[in-house]
Amino acid sequence: MKKQLILAAACALAISMPLVGCGGNGGGGTASTGDDTAQSESGGDFDAVEAYYGQWHGYVEITGETVYGTSGGVETMLDVYLEQDGSCSVEPVEAHADLLTDEGTWEATEGEITLHLTDGDIVMTVTGEENAEANAADFDIADFDTILFDFYG
């Protein structure tokens, strides 16, 4: 029993030795703690185009009563397209053609995307890596407080 324990400890030590020499990451070089990313973002290296350009799919959360009780889901309302050249457009889905249709320019920080449209400015608050939200009334959506967005790329 002691021989097996000693053998197991020796094998574990032999396997871990190469990892010690390369900073614990097993691939050579130095280990990263993740602090580099936070420092580069807070140091002014944020690239809004890289982070946000593409299609943002807008929807509202809906609830209703059914014979089985309260039910919920989402309803697609519109898409916001942010272009690399700084232009943008808002296009409603076919079922909601009466919603805001507009174009203009956009700018962003790490926490907000501002659309400068012909009908006025709209601010989308970034809530996650690929999520945002805005005031639904800004997009001519009645009866809802918030419109949610998912980034489609």
PDB file of N, CA and C in Angstrom, residues 22-97:
ATOM      1  N   CYS A  22       6.552  26.237 -17.051  1.00  0.00           N
ATOM      2  CA  CYS A  22       5.943  27.137 -18.034  1.00  0.00           C
ATOM      3  C   CYS A  22       4.808  27.947 -17.421  1.00  0.00           C
ATOM      4  N   GLY A  23       4.909  28.248 -16.167  1.00  0.00           N
ATOM      5  CA  GLY A  23       3.957  29.146 -15.526  1.00  0.00           C
ATOM      6  C   GLY A  23       2.627  28.508 -15.197  1.00  0.00           C
ATOM      7  N   GLY A  24       2.509  27.210 -15.316  1.00  0.00           N
ATOM      8  CA  GLY A  24       1.272  26.542 -14.940  1.00  0.00           C
ATOM      9  C   GLY A  24       0.253  26.460 -16.055  1.00  0.00           C
ATOM     10  N   ASN A  25       0.547  27.017 -17.236  1.00  0.00           N
ATOM     11  CA  ASN A  25      -0.457  26.975 -18.279  1.00  0.00           C
ATOM     12  C   ASN A  25      -0.238  25.864 -19.280  1.00  0.00           C
ATOM     13  N   GLY A  26       0.807  25.089 -19.146  1.00  0.00           N
ATOM     14  CA  GLY A  26       1.017  23.916 -19.966  1.00  0.00           C
ATOM     15  C   GLY A  26       1.418  24.197 -21.402  1.00  0.00           C
ATOM     16  N   GLY A  27       1.496  25.423 -21.818  1.00  0.00           N
ATOM     17  CA  GLY A  27       1.782  25.696 -23.211  1.00  0.00           C
ATOM     18  C   GLY A  27       2.980  26.581 -23.421  1.00  0.00           C
ATOM     19  N   GLY A  28       3.806  26.778 -22.434  1.00  0.00           N
ATOM     20  CA  GLY A  28       4.962  27.657 -22.577  1.00  0.00           C
ATOM     21  C   GLY A  28       4.558  29.093 -22.343  1.00  0.00           C
ATOM     22  N   GLY A  29       5.495  29.968 -22.193  1.00  0.00           N
ATOM     23  CA  GLY A  29       5.187  31.383 -21.945  1.00  0.00           C
ATOM     24  C   GLY A  29       4.768  31.615 -20.521  1.00  0.00           C
ATOM     25  N   THR A  30       4.056  32.694 -20.302  1.00  0.00           N
ATOM     26  CA  THR A  30       3.617  33.018 -18.951  1.00  0.00           C
ATOM     27  C   THR A  30       2.117  32.876 -18.838  1.00  0.00           C
ATOM     28  N   ALA A  31       1.666  32.610 -17.654  1.00  0.00           N
ATOM     29  CA  ALA A  31       0.236  32.465 -17.408  1.00  0.00           C
ATOM     30  C   ALA A  31      -0.402  33.839 -17.340  1.00  0.00           C
ATOM     31  N   SER A  32      -1.640  33.930 -17.850  1.00  0.00           N
ATOM     32  CA  SER A  32      -2.389  35.184 -17.791  1.00  0.00           C
ATOM     33  C   SER A  32      -3.435  35.064 -16.709  1.00  0.00           C
ATOM     34  N   THR A  33      -3.605  36.098 -15.943  1.00  0.00           N
ATOM     35  CA  THR A  33      -4.590  36.087 -14.876  1.00  0.00           C
ATOM     36  C   THR A  33      -5.898  36.708 -15.308  1.00  0.00           C
ATOM     37  N   GLY A  34      -5.972  37.238 -16.530  1.00  0.00           N
ATOM     38  CA  GLY A  34      -7.183  37.899 -16.986  1.00  0.00           C
ATOM     39  C   GLY A  34      -7.150  39.385 -16.722  1.00  0.00           C
ATOM     40  N   ASP A  35      -6.189  39.869 -15.947  1.00  0.00           N
ATOM     41  CA  ASP A  35      -6.105  41.292 -15.645  1.00  0.00           C
ATOM     42  C   ASP A  35      -5.709  42.118 -16.867  1.00  0.00           C
ATOM     43  N   ASP A  36      -5.015  41.500 -17.832  1.00  0.00           N
ATOM     44  CA  ASP A  36      -4.586  42.225 -19.024  1.00  0.00           C
ATOM     45  C   ASP A  36      -5.777  42.789 -19.779  1.00  0.00           C
ATOM     46  N   THR A  37      -6.856  42.000 -19.913  1.00  0.00           N
ATOM     47  CA  THR A  37      -8.034  42.452 -20.647  1.00  0.00           C
ATOM     48  C   THR A  37      -8.668  43.640 -19.951  1.00  0.00           C
ATOM     49  N   ALA A  38      -8.864  43.548 -18.667  1.00  0.00           N
ATOM     50  CA  ALA A  38      -9.481  44.648 -17.930  1.00  0.00           C
ATOM     51  C   ALA A  38      -8.640  45.906 -18.029  1.00  0.00           C
ATOM     52  N   GLN A  39      -7.332  45.764 -17.980  1.00  0.00           N
ATOM     53  CA  GLN A  39      -6.464  46.930 -18.064  1.00  0.00           C
ATOM     54  C   GLN A  39      -6.526  47.558 -19.442  1.00  0.00           C
ATOM     55  N   SER A  40      -6.557  46.752 -20.489  1.00  0.00           N
ATOM     56  CA  SER A  40      -6.571  47.332 -21.826  1.00  0.00           C
ATOM     57  C   SER A  40      -7.891  48.039 -22.093  1.00  0.00           C
ATOM     58  N   GLU A  41      -9.007  47.517 -21.576  1.00  0.00           N
ATOM     59  CA  GLU A  41     -10.279  48.179 -21.774  1.00  0.00           C
ATOM     60  C   GLU A  41     -10.355  49.471 -20.986  1.00  0.00           C
ATOM     61  N   SER A  42      -9.874  49.467 -19.768  1.00  0.00           N
ATOM     62  CA  SER A  42      -9.939  50.679 -18.976  1.00  0.00           C
ATOM     63  C   SER A  42      -8.873  51.671 -19.387  1.00  0.00           C
ATOM     64  N   GLY A  43      -7.875  51.223 -20.140  1.00  0.00           N
ATOM     65  CA  GLY A  43      -6.798  52.096 -20.586  1.00  0.00           C
ATOM     66  C   GLY A  43      -7.129  52.842 -21.857  1.00  0.00           C
ATOM     67  N   GLY A  44      -8.360  52.758 -22.344  1.00  0.00           N
ATOM     68  CA  GLY A  44      -8.750  53.502 -23.521  1.00  0.00           C
ATOM     69  C   GLY A  44      -8.588  52.733 -24.816  1.00  0.00           C
ATOM     70  N   ASP A  45      -8.377  51.437 -24.775  1.00  0.00           N
ATOM     71  CA  ASP A  45      -8.193  50.650 -25.974  1.00  0.00           C
ATOM     72  C   ASP A  45      -9.504  50.050 -26.484  1.00  0.00           C
ATOM     73  N   PHE A  46     -10.645  50.495 -25.971  1.00  0.00           N
ATOM     74  CA  PHE A  46     -11.939  49.955 -26.373  1.00  0.00           C
ATOM     75  C   PHE A  46     -12.225  50.331 -27.826  1.00  0.00           C
ATOM     76  N   ASP A  47     -12.617  49.355 -28.631  1.00  0.00           N
ATOM     77  CA  ASP A  47     -12.936  49.556 -30.042  1.00  0.00           C
ATOM     78  C   ASP A  47     -14.419  49.266 -30.242  1.00  0.00           C
ATOM     79  N   ALA A  48     -15.222  50.324 -30.344  1.00  0.00           N
ATOM     80  CA  ALA A  48     -16.673  50.174 -30.465  1.00  0.00           C
ATOM     81  C   ALA A  48     -17.061  49.415 -31.725  1.00  0.00           C
ATOM     82  N   VAL A  49     -16.376  49.668 -32.824  1.00  0.00           N
ATOM     83  CA  VAL A  49     -16.700  48.978 -34.069  1.00  0.00           C
ATOM     84  C   VAL A  49     -16.473  47.483 -33.908  1.00  0.00           C
ATOM     85  N   GLU A  50     -15.340  47.112 -33.350  1.00  0.00           N
ATOM     86  CA  GLU A  50     -15.037  45.698 -33.138  1.00  0.00           C
ATOM     87  C   GLU A  50     -16.050  45.046 -32.201  1.00  0.00           C
ATOM     88  N   ALA A  51     -16.474  45.775 -31.190  1.00  0.00           N
ATOM     89  CA  ALA A  51     -17.367  45.215 -30.177  1.00  0.00           C
ATOM     90  C   ALA A  51     -18.824  45.142 -30.624  1.00  0.00           C
ATOM     91  N   TYR A  52     -19.301  46.127 -31.389  1.00  0.00           N
ATOM     92  CA  TYR A  52     -20.737  46.252 -31.600  1.00  0.00           C
ATOM     93  C   TYR A  52     -21.242  46.217 -33.035  1.00  0.00           C
ATOM     94  N   TYR A  53     -20.387  46.393 -34.056  1.00  0.00           N
ATOM     95  CA  TYR A  53     -20.965  46.489 -35.395  1.00  0.00           C
ATOM     96  C   TYR A  53     -21.581  45.161 -35.810  1.00  0.00           C
ATOM     97  N   GLY A  54     -22.685  45.263 -36.542  1.00  0.00           N
ATOM     98  CA  GLY A  54     -23.410  44.086 -36.988  1.00  0.00           C
ATOM     99  C   GLY A  54     -24.893  44.254 -36.736  1.00  0.00           C
ATOM    100  N   GLN A  55     -25.609  43.154 -36.707  1.00  0.00           N
ATOM    101  CA  GLN A  55     -27.057  43.156 -36.543  1.00  0.00           C
ATOM    102  C   GLN A  55     -27.443  42.929 -35.085  1.00  0.00           C
ATOM    103  N   TRP A  56     -28.308  43.807 -34.568  1.00  0.00           N
ATOM    104  CA  TRP A  56     -28.883  43.677 -33.232  1.00  0.00           C
ATOM    105  C   TRP A  56     -30.369  43.395 -33.425  1.00  0.00           C
ATOM    106  N   HIS A  57     -30.811  42.249 -32.950  1.00  0.00           N
ATOM    107  CA  HIS A  57     -32.175  41.768 -33.127  1.00  0.00           C
ATOM    108  C   HIS A  57     -33.016  42.199 -31.926  1.00  0.00           C
ATOM    109  N   GLY A  58     -34.047  43.029 -32.158  1.00  0.00           N
ATOM    110  CA  GLY A  58     -34.856  43.578 -31.072  1.00  0.00           C
ATOM    111  C   GLY A  58     -36.163  42.832 -30.862  1.00  0.00           C
ATOM    112  N   TYR A  59     -36.504  42.597 -29.607  1.00  0.00           N
ATOM    113  CA  TYR A  59     -37.729  41.875 -29.269  1.00  0.00           C
ATOM    114  C   TYR A  59     -38.257  42.355 -27.925  1.00  0.00           C
ATOM    115  N   VAL A  60     -39.519  42.053 -27.660  1.00  0.00           N
ATOM    116  CA  VAL A  60     -40.124  42.348 -26.360  1.00  0.00           C
ATOM    117  C   VAL A  60     -40.561  41.040 -25.722  1.00  0.00           C
ATOM    118  N   GLU A  61     -40.543  41.036 -24.404  1.00  0.00           N
ATOM    119  CA  GLU A  61     -41.032  39.866 -23.663  1.00  0.00           C
ATOM    120  C   GLU A  61     -42.527  40.033 -23.465  1.00  0.00           C
ATOM    121  N   ILE A  62     -43.273  38.979 -23.760  1.00  0.00           N
ATOM    122  CA  ILE A  62     -44.724  39.035 -23.633  1.00  0.00           C
ATOM    123  C   ILE A  62     -45.209  37.966 -22.662  1.00  0.00           C
ATOM    124  N   THR A  63     -46.295  38.275 -22.007  1.00  0.00           N
ATOM    125  CA  THR A  63     -46.955  37.300 -21.132  1.00  0.00           C
ATOM    126  C   THR A  63     -48.451  37.367 -21.408  1.00  0.00           C
ATOM    127  N   GLY A  64     -49.127  36.321 -21.125  1.00  0.00           N
ATOM    128  CA  GLY A  64     -50.569  36.285 -21.327  1.00  0.00           C
ATOM    129  C   GLY A  64     -51.180  35.134 -20.562  1.00  0.00           C
ATOM    130  N   GLU A  65     -52.484  35.145 -20.498  1.00  0.00           N
ATOM    131  CA  GLU A  65     -53.218  34.088 -19.810  1.00  0.00           C
ATOM    132  C   GLU A  65     -53.709  33.065 -20.824  1.00  0.00           C
ATOM    133  N   THR A  66     -53.514  31.816 -20.500  1.00  0.00           N
ATOM    134  CA  THR A  66     -54.044  30.729 -21.318  1.00  0.00           C
ATOM    135  C   THR A  66     -54.906  29.851 -20.427  1.00  0.00           C
ATOM    136  N   VAL A  67     -55.524  28.839 -20.991  1.00  0.00           N
ATOM    137  CA  VAL A  67     -56.328  27.922 -20.180  1.00  0.00           C
ATOM    138  C   VAL A  67     -55.462  27.155 -19.189  1.00  0.00           C
ATOM    139  N   TYR A  68     -54.134  27.163 -19.420  1.00  0.00           N
ATOM    140  CA  TYR A  68     -53.210  26.461 -18.533  1.00  0.00           C
ATOM    141  C   TYR A  68     -52.555  27.379 -17.506  1.00  0.00           C
ATOM    142  N   GLY A  69     -52.848  28.667 -17.580  1.00  0.00           N
ATOM    143  CA  GLY A  69     -52.242  29.628 -16.658  1.00  0.00           C
ATOM    144  C   GLY A  69     -51.480  30.705 -17.416  1.00  0.00           C
ATOM    145  N   THR A  70     -50.564  31.360 -16.728  1.00  0.00           N
ATOM    146  CA  THR A  70     -49.782  32.424 -17.341  1.00  0.00           C
ATOM    147  C   THR A  70     -48.737  31.827 -18.273  1.00  0.00           C
ATOM    148  N   SER A  71     -48.617  32.418 -19.431  1.00  0.00           N
ATOM    149  CA  SER A  71     -47.659  31.952 -20.422  1.00  0.00           C
ATOM    150  C   SER A  71     -46.785  33.132 -20.828  1.00  0.00           C
ATOM    151  N   GLY A  72     -45.583  32.843 -21.279  1.00  0.00           N
ATOM    152  CA  GLY A  72     -44.688  33.922 -21.688  1.00  0.00           C
ATOM    153  C   GLY A  72     -43.874  33.540 -22.893  1.00  0.00           C
ATOM    154  N   GLY A  73     -43.269  34.541 -23.490  1.00  0.00           N
ATOM    155  CA  GLY A  73     -42.431  34.315 -24.656  1.00  0.00           C
ATOM    156  C   GLY A  73     -41.851  35.640 -25.110  1.00  0.00           C
ATOM    157  N   VAL A  74     -41.411  35.679 -26.337  1.00  0.00           N
ATOM    158  CA  VAL A  74     -40.863  36.903 -26.911  1.00  0.00           C
ATOM    159  C   VAL A  74     -41.489  37.134 -28.274  1.00  0.00           C
ATOM    160  N   GLU A  75     -41.541  38.394 -28.662  1.00  0.00           N
ATOM    161  CA  GLU A  75     -42.024  38.743 -29.990  1.00  0.00           C
ATOM    162  C   GLU A  75     -40.998  39.647 -30.654  1.00  0.00           C
ATOM    163  N   THR A  76     -40.540  39.219 -31.813  1.00  0.00           N
ATOM    164  CA  THR A  76     -39.558  39.973 -32.575  1.00  0.00           C
ATOM    165  C   THR A  76     -40.207  41.245 -33.104  1.00  0.00           C
ATOM    166  N   MET A  77     -39.486  42.371 -32.961  1.00  0.00           N
ATOM    167  CA  MET A  77     -40.032  43.655 -33.384  1.00  0.00           C
ATOM    168  C   MET A  77     -39.246  44.298 -34.523  1.00  0.00           C
ATOM    169  N   LEU A  78     -37.925  44.378 -34.375  1.00  0.00           N
ATOM    170  CA  LEU A  78     -37.127  45.101 -35.365  1.00  0.00           C
ATOM    171  C   LEU A  78     -35.668  44.695 -35.275  1.00  0.00           C
ATOM    172  N   ASP A  79     -34.905  45.161 -36.242  1.00  0.00           N
ATOM    173  CA  ASP A  79     -33.458  44.934 -36.252  1.00  0.00           C
ATOM    174  C   ASP A  79     -32.756  46.276 -36.367  1.00  0.00           C
ATOM    175  N   VAL A  80     -31.647  46.397 -35.647  1.00  0.00           N
ATOM    176  CA  VAL A  80     -30.783  47.564 -35.743  1.00  0.00           C
ATOM    177  C   VAL A  80     -29.479  47.086 -36.370  1.00  0.00           C
ATOM    178  N   TYR A  81     -29.089  47.744 -37.445  1.00  0.00           N
ATOM    179  CA  TYR A  81     -27.850  47.392 -38.145  1.00  0.00           C
ATOM    180  C   TYR A  81     -26.821  48.487 -37.911  1.00  0.00           C
ATOM    181  N   LEU A  82     -25.705  48.128 -37.286  1.00  0.00           N
ATOM    182  CA  LEU A  82     -24.598  49.054 -37.050  1.00  0.00           C
ATOM    183  C   LEU A  82     -23.486  48.700 -38.031  1.00  0.00           C
ATOM    184  N   GLU A  83     -23.140  49.634 -38.896  1.00  0.00           N
ATOM    185  CA  GLU A  83     -22.139  49.391 -39.931  1.00  0.00           C
ATOM    186  C   GLU A  83     -20.760  49.842 -39.475  1.00  0.00           C
ATOM    187  N   GLN A  84     -19.716  49.268 -40.081  1.00  0.00           N
ATOM    188  CA  GLN A  84     -18.341  49.616 -39.730  1.00  0.00           C
ATOM    189  C   GLN A  84     -18.007  51.066 -40.052  1.00  0.00           C
ATOM    190  N   ASP A  85     -18.663  51.646 -41.033  1.00  0.00           N
ATOM    191  CA  ASP A  85     -18.367  53.027 -41.422  1.00  0.00           C
ATOM    192  C   ASP A  85     -19.059  54.063 -40.541  1.00  0.00           C
ATOM    193  N   GLY A  86     -19.786  53.605 -39.507  1.00  0.00           N
ATOM    194  CA  GLY A  86     -20.448  54.516 -38.581  1.00  0.00           C
ATOM    195  C   GLY A  86     -21.892  54.808 -38.931  1.00  0.00           C
ATOM    196  N   SER A  87     -22.387  54.251 -40.011  1.00  0.00           N
ATOM    197  CA  SER A  87     -23.793  54.437 -40.350  1.00  0.00           C
ATOM    198  C   SER A  87     -24.626  53.352 -39.662  1.00  0.00           C
ATOM    199  N   CYS A  88     -25.930  53.599 -39.561  1.00  0.00           N
ATOM    200  CA  CYS A  88     -26.819  52.621 -38.936  1.00  0.00           C
ATOM    201  C   CYS A  88     -28.201  52.726 -39.560  1.00  0.00           C
ATOM    202  N   SER A  89     -28.991  51.681 -39.367  1.00  0.00           N
ATOM    203  CA  SER A  89     -30.383  51.703 -39.807  1.00  0.00           C
ATOM    204  C   SER A  89     -31.225  50.884 -38.839  1.00  0.00           C
ATOM    205  N   VAL A  90     -32.499  51.267 -38.758  1.00  0.00           N
ATOM    206  CA  VAL A  90     -33.479  50.550 -37.945  1.00  0.00           C
ATOM    207  C   VAL A  90     -34.542  50.053 -38.920  1.00  0.00           C
ATOM    208  N   GLU A  91     -34.782  48.738 -38.921  1.00  0.00           N
ATOM    209  CA  GLU A  91     -35.743  48.139 -39.841  1.00  0.00           C
ATOM    210  C   GLU A  91     -36.678  47.211 -39.077  1.00  0.00           C
ATOM    211  N   PRO A  92     -37.975  47.531 -39.064  1.00  0.00           N
ATOM    212  CA  PRO A  92     -38.923  46.636 -38.382  1.00  0.00           C
ATOM    213  C   PRO A  92     -39.125  45.346 -39.166  1.00  0.00           C
ATOM    214  N   VAL A  93     -39.513  44.288 -38.452  1.00  0.00           N
ATOM    215  CA  VAL A  93     -39.847  43.047 -39.132  1.00  0.00           C
ATOM    216  C   VAL A  93     -41.188  43.237 -39.837  1.00  0.00           C
ATOM    217  N   GLU A  94     -41.487  42.378 -40.782  1.00  0.00           N
ATOM    218  CA  GLU A  94     -42.681  42.534 -41.612  1.00  0.00           C
ATOM    219  C   GLU A  94     -43.973  42.644 -40.797  1.00  0.00           C
ATOM    220  N   ALA A  95     -44.093  41.876 -39.737  1.00  0.00           N
ATOM    221  CA  ALA A  95     -45.304  41.883 -38.914  1.00  0.00           C
ATOM    222  C   ALA A  95     -45.500  43.190 -38.154  1.00  0.00           C
ATOM    223  N   HIS A  96     -44.439  43.979 -38.044  1.00  0.00           N
ATOM    224  CA  HIS A  96     -44.524  45.253 -37.308  1.00  0.00           C
ATOM    225  C   HIS A  96     -44.024  46.402 -38.168  1.00  0.00           C
ATOM    226  N   ALA A  97     -44.465  46.453 -39.414  1.00  0.00           N
ATOM    227  CA  ALA A  97     -44.011  47.454 -40.375  1.00  0.00           C
ATOM    228  C   ALA A  97     -44.340  48.881 -39.944  1.00  0.00           C
TER     229      ALA A  97
END
